[in-house]
Coordinates of C-alpha atoms in Angstrom, one line a residue:
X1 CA -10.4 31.7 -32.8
X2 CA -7.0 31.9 -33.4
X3 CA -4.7 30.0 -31.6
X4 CA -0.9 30.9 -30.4
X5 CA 1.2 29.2 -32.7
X6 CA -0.9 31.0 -35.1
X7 CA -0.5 34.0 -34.0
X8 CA 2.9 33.6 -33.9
X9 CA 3.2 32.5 -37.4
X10 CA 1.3 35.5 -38.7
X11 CA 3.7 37.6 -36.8
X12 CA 6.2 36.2 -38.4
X13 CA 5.2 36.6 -41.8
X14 CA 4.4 40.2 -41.0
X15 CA 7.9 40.8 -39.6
X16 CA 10.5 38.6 -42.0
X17 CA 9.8 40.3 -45.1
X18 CA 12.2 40.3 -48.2
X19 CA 13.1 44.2 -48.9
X20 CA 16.3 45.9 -51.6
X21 CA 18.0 48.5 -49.6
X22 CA 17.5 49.9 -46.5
X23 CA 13.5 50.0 -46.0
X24 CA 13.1 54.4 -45.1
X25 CA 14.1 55.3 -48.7
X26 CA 12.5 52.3 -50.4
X27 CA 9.5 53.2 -48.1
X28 CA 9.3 56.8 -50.3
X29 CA 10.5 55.0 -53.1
X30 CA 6.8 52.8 -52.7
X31 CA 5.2 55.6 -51.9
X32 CA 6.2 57.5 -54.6
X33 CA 5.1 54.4 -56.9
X34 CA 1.8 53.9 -55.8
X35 CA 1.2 57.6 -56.1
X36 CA 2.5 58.3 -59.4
X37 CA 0.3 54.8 -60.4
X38 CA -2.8 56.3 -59.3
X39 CA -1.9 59.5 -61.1
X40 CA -1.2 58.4 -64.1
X41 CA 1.9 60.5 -65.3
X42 CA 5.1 62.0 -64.2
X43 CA 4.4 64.5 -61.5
X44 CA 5.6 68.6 -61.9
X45 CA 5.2 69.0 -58.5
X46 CA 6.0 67.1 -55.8
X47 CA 5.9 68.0 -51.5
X48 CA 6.6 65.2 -49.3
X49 CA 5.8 65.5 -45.1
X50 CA 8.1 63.3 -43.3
X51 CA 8.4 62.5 -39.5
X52 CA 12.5 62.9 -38.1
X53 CA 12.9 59.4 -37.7
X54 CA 12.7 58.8 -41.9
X55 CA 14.5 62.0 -42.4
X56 CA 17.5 60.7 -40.0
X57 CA 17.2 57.2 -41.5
X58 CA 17.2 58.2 -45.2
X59 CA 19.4 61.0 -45.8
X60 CA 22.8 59.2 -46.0
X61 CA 22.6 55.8 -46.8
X62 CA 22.9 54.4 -50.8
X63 CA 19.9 54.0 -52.4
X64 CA 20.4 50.5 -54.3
X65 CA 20.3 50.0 -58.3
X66 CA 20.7 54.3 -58.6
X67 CA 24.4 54.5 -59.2
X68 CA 25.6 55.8 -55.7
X69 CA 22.6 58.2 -55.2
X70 CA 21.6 59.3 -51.6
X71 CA 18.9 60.8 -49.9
X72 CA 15.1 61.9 -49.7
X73 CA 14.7 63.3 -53.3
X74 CA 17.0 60.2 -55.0
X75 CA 14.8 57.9 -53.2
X76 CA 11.2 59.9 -54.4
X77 CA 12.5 60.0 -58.0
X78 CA 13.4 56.4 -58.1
X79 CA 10.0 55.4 -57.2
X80 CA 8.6 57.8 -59.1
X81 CA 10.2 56.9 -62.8
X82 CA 11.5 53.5 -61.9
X83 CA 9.1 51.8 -58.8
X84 CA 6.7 49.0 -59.3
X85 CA 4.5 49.3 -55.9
X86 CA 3.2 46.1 -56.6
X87 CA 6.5 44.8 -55.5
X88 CA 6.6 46.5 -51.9
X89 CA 9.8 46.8 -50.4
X90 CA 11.4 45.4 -53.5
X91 CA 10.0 48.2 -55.3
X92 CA 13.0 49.3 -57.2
X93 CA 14.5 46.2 -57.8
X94 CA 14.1 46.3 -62.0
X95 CA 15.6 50.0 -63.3
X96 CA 16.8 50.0 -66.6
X97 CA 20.2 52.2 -67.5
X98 CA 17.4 55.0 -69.4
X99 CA 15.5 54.9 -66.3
X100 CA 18.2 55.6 -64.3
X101 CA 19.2 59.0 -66.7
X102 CA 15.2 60.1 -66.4
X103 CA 15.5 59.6 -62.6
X104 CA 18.8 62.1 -62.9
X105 CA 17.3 64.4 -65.4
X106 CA 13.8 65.0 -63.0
X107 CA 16.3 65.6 -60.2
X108 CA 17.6 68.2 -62.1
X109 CA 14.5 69.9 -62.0
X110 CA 14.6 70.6 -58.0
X111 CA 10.5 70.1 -57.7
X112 CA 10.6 67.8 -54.7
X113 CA 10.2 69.6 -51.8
X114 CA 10.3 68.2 -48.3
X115 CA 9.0 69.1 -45.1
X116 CA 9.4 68.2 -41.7
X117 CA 5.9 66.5 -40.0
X118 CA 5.2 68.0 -36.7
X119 CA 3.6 65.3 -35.1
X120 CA 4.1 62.6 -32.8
X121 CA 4.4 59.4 -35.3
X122 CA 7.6 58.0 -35.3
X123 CA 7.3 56.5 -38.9
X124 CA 5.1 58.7 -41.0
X125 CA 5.2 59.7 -44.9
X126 CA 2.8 61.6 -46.8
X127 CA 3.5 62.6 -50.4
X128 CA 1.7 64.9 -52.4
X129 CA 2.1 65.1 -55.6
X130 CA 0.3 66.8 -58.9
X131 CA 0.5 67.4 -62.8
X132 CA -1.6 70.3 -64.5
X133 CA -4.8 68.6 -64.6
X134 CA -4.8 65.9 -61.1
X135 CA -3.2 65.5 -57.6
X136 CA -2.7 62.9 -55.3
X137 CA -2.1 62.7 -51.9
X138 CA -0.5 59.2 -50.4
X139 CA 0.1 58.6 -46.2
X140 CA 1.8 56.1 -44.6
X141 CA 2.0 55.6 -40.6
X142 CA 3.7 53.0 -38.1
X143 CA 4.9 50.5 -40.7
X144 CA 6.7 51.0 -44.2
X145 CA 4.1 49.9 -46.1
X146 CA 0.7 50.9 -44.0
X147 CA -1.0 53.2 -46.7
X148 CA -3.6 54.7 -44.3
X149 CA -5.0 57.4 -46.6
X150 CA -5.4 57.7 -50.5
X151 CA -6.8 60.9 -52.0
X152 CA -7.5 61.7 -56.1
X153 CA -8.6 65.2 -56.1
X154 CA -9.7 65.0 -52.8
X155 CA -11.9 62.0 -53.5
X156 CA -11.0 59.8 -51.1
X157 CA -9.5 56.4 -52.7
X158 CA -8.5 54.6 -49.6
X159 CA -9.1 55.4 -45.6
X160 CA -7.7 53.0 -43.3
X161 CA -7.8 53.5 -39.4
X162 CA -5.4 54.1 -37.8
X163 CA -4.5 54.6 -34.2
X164 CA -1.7 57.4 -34.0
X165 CA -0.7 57.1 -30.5
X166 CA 0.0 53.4 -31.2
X167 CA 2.4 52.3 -33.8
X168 CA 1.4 48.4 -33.4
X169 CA -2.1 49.2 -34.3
X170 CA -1.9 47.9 -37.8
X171 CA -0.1 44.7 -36.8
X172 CA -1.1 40.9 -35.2
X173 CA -1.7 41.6 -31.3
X174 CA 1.5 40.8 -29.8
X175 CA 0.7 40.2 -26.6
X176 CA 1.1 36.0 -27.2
X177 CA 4.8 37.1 -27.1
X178 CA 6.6 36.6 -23.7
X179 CA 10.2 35.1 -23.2
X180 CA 8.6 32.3 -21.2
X181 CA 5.9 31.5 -24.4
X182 CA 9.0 32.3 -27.1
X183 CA 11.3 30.0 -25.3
X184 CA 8.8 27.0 -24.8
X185 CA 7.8 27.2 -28.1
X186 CA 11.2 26.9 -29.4
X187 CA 11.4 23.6 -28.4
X188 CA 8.2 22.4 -29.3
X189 CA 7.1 23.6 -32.5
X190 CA 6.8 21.9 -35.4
X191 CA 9.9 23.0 -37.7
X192 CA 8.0 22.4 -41.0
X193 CA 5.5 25.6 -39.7
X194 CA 8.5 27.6 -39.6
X195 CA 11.4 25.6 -41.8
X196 CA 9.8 27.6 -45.3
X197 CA 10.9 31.4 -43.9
X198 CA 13.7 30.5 -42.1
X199 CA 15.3 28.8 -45.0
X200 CA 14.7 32.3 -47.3
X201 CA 16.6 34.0 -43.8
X202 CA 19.3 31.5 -44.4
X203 CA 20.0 32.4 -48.4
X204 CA 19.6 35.9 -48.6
X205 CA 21.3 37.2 -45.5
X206 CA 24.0 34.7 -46.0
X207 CA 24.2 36.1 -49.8
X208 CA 24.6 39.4 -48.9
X209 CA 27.2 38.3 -46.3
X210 CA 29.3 37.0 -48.6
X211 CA 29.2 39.8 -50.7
X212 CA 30.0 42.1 -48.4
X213 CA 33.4 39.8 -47.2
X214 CA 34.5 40.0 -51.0
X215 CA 33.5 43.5 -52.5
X216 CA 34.3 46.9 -51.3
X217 CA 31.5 48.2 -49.5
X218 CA 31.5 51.7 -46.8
X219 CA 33.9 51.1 -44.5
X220 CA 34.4 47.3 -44.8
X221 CA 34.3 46.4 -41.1
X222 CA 33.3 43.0 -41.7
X223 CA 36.1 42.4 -44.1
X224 CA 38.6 44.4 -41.5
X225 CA 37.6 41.9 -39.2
X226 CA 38.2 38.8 -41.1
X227 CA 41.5 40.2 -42.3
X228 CA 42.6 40.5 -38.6
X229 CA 41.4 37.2 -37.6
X230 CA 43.7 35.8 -40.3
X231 CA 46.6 38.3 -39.7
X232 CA 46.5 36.6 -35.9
X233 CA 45.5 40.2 -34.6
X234 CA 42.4 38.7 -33.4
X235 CA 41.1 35.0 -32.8
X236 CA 40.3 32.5 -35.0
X237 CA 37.1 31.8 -32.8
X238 CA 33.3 32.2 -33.5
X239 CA 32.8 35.6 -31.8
X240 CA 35.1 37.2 -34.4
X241 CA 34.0 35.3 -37.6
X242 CA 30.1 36.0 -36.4
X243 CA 31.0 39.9 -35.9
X244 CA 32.0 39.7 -39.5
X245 CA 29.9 38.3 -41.0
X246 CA 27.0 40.3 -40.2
X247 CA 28.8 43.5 -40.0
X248 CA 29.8 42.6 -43.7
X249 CA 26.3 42.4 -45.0
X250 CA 25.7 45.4 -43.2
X251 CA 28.7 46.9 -45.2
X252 CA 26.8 45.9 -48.8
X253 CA 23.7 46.8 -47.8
X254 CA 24.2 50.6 -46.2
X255 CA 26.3 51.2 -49.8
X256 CA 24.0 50.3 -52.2
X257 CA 24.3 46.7 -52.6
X258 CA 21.2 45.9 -54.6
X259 CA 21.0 41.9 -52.8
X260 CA 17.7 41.8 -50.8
X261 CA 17.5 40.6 -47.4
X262 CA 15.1 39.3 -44.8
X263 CA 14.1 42.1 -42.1
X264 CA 12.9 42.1 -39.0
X265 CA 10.8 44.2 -37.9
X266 CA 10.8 46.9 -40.6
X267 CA 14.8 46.6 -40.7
X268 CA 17.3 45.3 -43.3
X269 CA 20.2 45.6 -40.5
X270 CA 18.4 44.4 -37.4
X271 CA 17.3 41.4 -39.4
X272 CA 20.8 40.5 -40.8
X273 CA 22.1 41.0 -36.7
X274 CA 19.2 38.3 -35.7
X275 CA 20.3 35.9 -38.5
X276 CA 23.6 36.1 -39.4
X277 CA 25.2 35.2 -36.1
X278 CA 23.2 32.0 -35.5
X279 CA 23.9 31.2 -39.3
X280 CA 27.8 31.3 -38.3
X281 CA 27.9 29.9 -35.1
X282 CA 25.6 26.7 -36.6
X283 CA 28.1 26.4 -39.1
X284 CA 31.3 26.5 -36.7
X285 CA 29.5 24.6 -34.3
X286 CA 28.3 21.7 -36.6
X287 CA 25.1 21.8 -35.4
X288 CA 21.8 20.7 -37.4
X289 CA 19.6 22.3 -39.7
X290 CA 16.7 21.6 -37.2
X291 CA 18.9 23.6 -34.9
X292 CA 19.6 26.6 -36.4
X293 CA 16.6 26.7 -37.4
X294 CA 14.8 26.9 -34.2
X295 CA 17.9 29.1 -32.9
X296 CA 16.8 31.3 -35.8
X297 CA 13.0 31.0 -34.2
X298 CA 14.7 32.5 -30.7
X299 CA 16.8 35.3 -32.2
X300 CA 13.9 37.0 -34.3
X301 CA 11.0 36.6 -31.8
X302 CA 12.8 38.5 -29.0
X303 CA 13.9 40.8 -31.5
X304 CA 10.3 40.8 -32.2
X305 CA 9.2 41.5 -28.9
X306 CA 11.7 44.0 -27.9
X307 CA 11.1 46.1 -30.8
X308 CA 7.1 46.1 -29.8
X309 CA 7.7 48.1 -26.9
X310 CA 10.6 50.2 -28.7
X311 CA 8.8 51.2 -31.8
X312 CA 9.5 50.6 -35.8
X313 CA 11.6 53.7 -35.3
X314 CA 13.3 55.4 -32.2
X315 CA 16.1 57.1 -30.8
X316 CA 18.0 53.8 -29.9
X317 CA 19.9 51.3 -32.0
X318 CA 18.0 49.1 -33.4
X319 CA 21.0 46.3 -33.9
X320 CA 20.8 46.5 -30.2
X321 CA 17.3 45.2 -29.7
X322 CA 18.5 42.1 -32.2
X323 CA 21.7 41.7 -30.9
X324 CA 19.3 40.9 -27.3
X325 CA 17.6 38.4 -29.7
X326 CA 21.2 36.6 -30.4
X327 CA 22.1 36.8 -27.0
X328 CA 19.4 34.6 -25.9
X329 CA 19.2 32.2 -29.0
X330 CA 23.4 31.5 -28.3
X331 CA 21.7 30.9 -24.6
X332 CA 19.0 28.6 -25.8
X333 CA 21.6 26.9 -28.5
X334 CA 23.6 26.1 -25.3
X335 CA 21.5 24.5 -23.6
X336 CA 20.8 27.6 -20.8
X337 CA 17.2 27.6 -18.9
X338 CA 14.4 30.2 -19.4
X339 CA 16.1 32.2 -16.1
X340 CA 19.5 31.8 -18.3
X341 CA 17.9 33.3 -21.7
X342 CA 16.2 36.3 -19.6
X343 CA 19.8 37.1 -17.9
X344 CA 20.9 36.9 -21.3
X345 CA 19.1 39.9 -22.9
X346 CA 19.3 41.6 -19.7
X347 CA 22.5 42.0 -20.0
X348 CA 22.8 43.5 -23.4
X349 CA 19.9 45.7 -22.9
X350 CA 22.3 46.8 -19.8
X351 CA 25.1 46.9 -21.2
X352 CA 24.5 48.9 -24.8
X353 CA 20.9 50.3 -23.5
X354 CA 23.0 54.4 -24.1
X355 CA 23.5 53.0 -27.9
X356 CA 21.6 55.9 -30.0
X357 CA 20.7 55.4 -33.7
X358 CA 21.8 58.5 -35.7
X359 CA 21.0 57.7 -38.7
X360 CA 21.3 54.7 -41.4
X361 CA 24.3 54.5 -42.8
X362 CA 27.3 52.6 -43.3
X363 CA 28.5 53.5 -39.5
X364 CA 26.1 51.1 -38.8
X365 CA 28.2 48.0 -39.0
X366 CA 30.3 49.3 -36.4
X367 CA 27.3 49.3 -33.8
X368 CA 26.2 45.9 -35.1
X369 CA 29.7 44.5 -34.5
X370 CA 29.7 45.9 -31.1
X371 CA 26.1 44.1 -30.2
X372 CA 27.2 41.2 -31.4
X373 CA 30.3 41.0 -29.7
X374 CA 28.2 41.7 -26.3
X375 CA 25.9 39.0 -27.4
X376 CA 28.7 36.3 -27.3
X377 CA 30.7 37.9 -24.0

């Protein structure tokens, strides 16, 4: 039997995952590999059934490594000519300049044609797609990279079960996860069980960070916010410089920046809200590697276990759930109690619970500053 630190630890590696753009498109664009893999050639047809929550999340953010391109069909046609499924969520990270022109010539061609699925699941994709001799059909439900259902001519390849009405089906129970369990774990476990993935948090999210601080990326509100903290308009404190840091990789990554991160829970941004912070505050703070790490441990369980009741995907922000997650590892960094850490993400929850998701894009920085800055108040 398994125990809890186990469990944890399988969480974990089922949450922090290493994904190249924002994981809705690359989701089709993984799709669209493994399809056109099992069918063997370039598809003339091509229908794709997607649930609102994708269609909100893909249709305006930068698809990386595809010079600029945006939305459902850029991110089909990408995995179609240039994915390698075996990757996952780094599924386009390799596309050559000639892939690139064949991904714009079969756009050119208008055969991808998308359709809105009327059901309940929040995160659901299934492509269909077909040459003059074969067709495929490829479904994904609950996580970016469940495949649940693989047909070749209506010979079924793959059938996974799947529970629709609950989107933590295909994942490690999380019922081990409670504040109280997170919180006395933090203290206790051993850091080299959790030192490895925590360290890969560390270099890519502070990577993309720094990119976004120098280059010009969306609306640059992580480099707006630096430049104001050293105009004097705002403080040379921790709050600001943590604000901008994570709204700057949030910045790179929305446009297109092709530096992969660690998510959390299915999310480039929610991951870079639950890291970056604690990354800058260790840093201004002085404080041990052993330290951030385990602050690091706080911030992405909560996120963790907030977003198991929320949902992969769902009408509210999902910066908000993580910035809960920094709100009580700034707590536990402190020094505060279990009843402090609980008041904590109570009151973010409170205070931004009306904070919507509309959509990724690079507007999104702009709600991760704001969580953050609730996270420090």
């Amino acid at each position: 039997m398994e125990t809890k630190i186990e469990k944890v630890l399988k969480i974990l590696e089922e949450e922090i995952v290493a994904a190249e753009g924002c994981t809705e498109p690359i989701a089709l664009s993984y799709a669209a590999a493994k399809a056109k893999r099992i069918l063997g050639t370039i598809p003339n047809k091509v229908d794709v059934f997607l649930s609102g929550n994708i269609i909100k999340n893909v249709k305006s953010v930068t698809i990386p490594n595809s010079d600029g391109m945006v939305g459902i069909e850029a991110a089909i046609a990408m995995g179609l000519i240039a994915g390698d499924d075996r990757k996952e969520l780094m599924v386009i990270s390799d596309v050559t300049s000639e892939q690139l022109t064949e991904v714009k010539e079969f756009l050119a061609k208008d055969i991808i044609k998308t359709h809105v699925h009327p059901g309940d699941i929040k995160l659901y994709i299934r492509l269909e797609i077909s040459n003059d001799e074969d067709n495929v059909v490829l479904e994904i439900k609950h996580t970016h990279t469940n495949v649940t259902q693989i047909l070749k001519n209506g010979k079924i390849l793959l059938s996974q079960v799947c529970n629709d009405g609950d989107f933590n089906s295909s994942l490690t129970d999380r019922k081990v996860l409670t504040v109280k369990f997170i919180y006395d774990l933090a203290k206790t476990i051993d850091i080299d069980l959790i030192k490895p993935i925590f360290q890969k948090v560390v270099n890519y999210n502070s990577a993309i960070a720094e990119e976004g601080l120098k280059g010009k990326y969306g609306v640059n509100i992580g480099k707006m916010i630096l430049e104001n903290i050293e105009k004097g308009i705002y403080g040379n404190d921790v709050r600001n410089k943590a604000a901008s840091y994570a709204s700057a990789g949030s910045d790179a990554r929305m446009s297109g920046c092709a530096l992969p991160v660690m998510t959390t829970s299915g999310s480039g941004n929610q991951g870079m809200t639950a890291s970056l912070p604690i990354i800058k505050f260790a840093a201004e703070k002085n404080l041990s590697e052993e330290e951030l790490i385990r602050g690091l441990f706080v911030s992405h369980l909560i996120t963790i276990h907030v977003k198991t009741n929320v949902g992969r995907l769902s009408a509210y922000c999902g910066a908000i759930c993580a910035a809960a997650g920094v709100a009580a590892s700034l707590t536990y960094l402190h020094g505060g109690s279990y009843e402090m850490v609980c008041a904590a993400i109570t009151n973010i929850l409170g205070n931004l619970s009306g904070v919507i998701c509309d959509g990724a894009k690079a507007s999104c920085a702009m709600k991760i500053s704001s969580g953050i800055y609730s996270a420090f108040d």
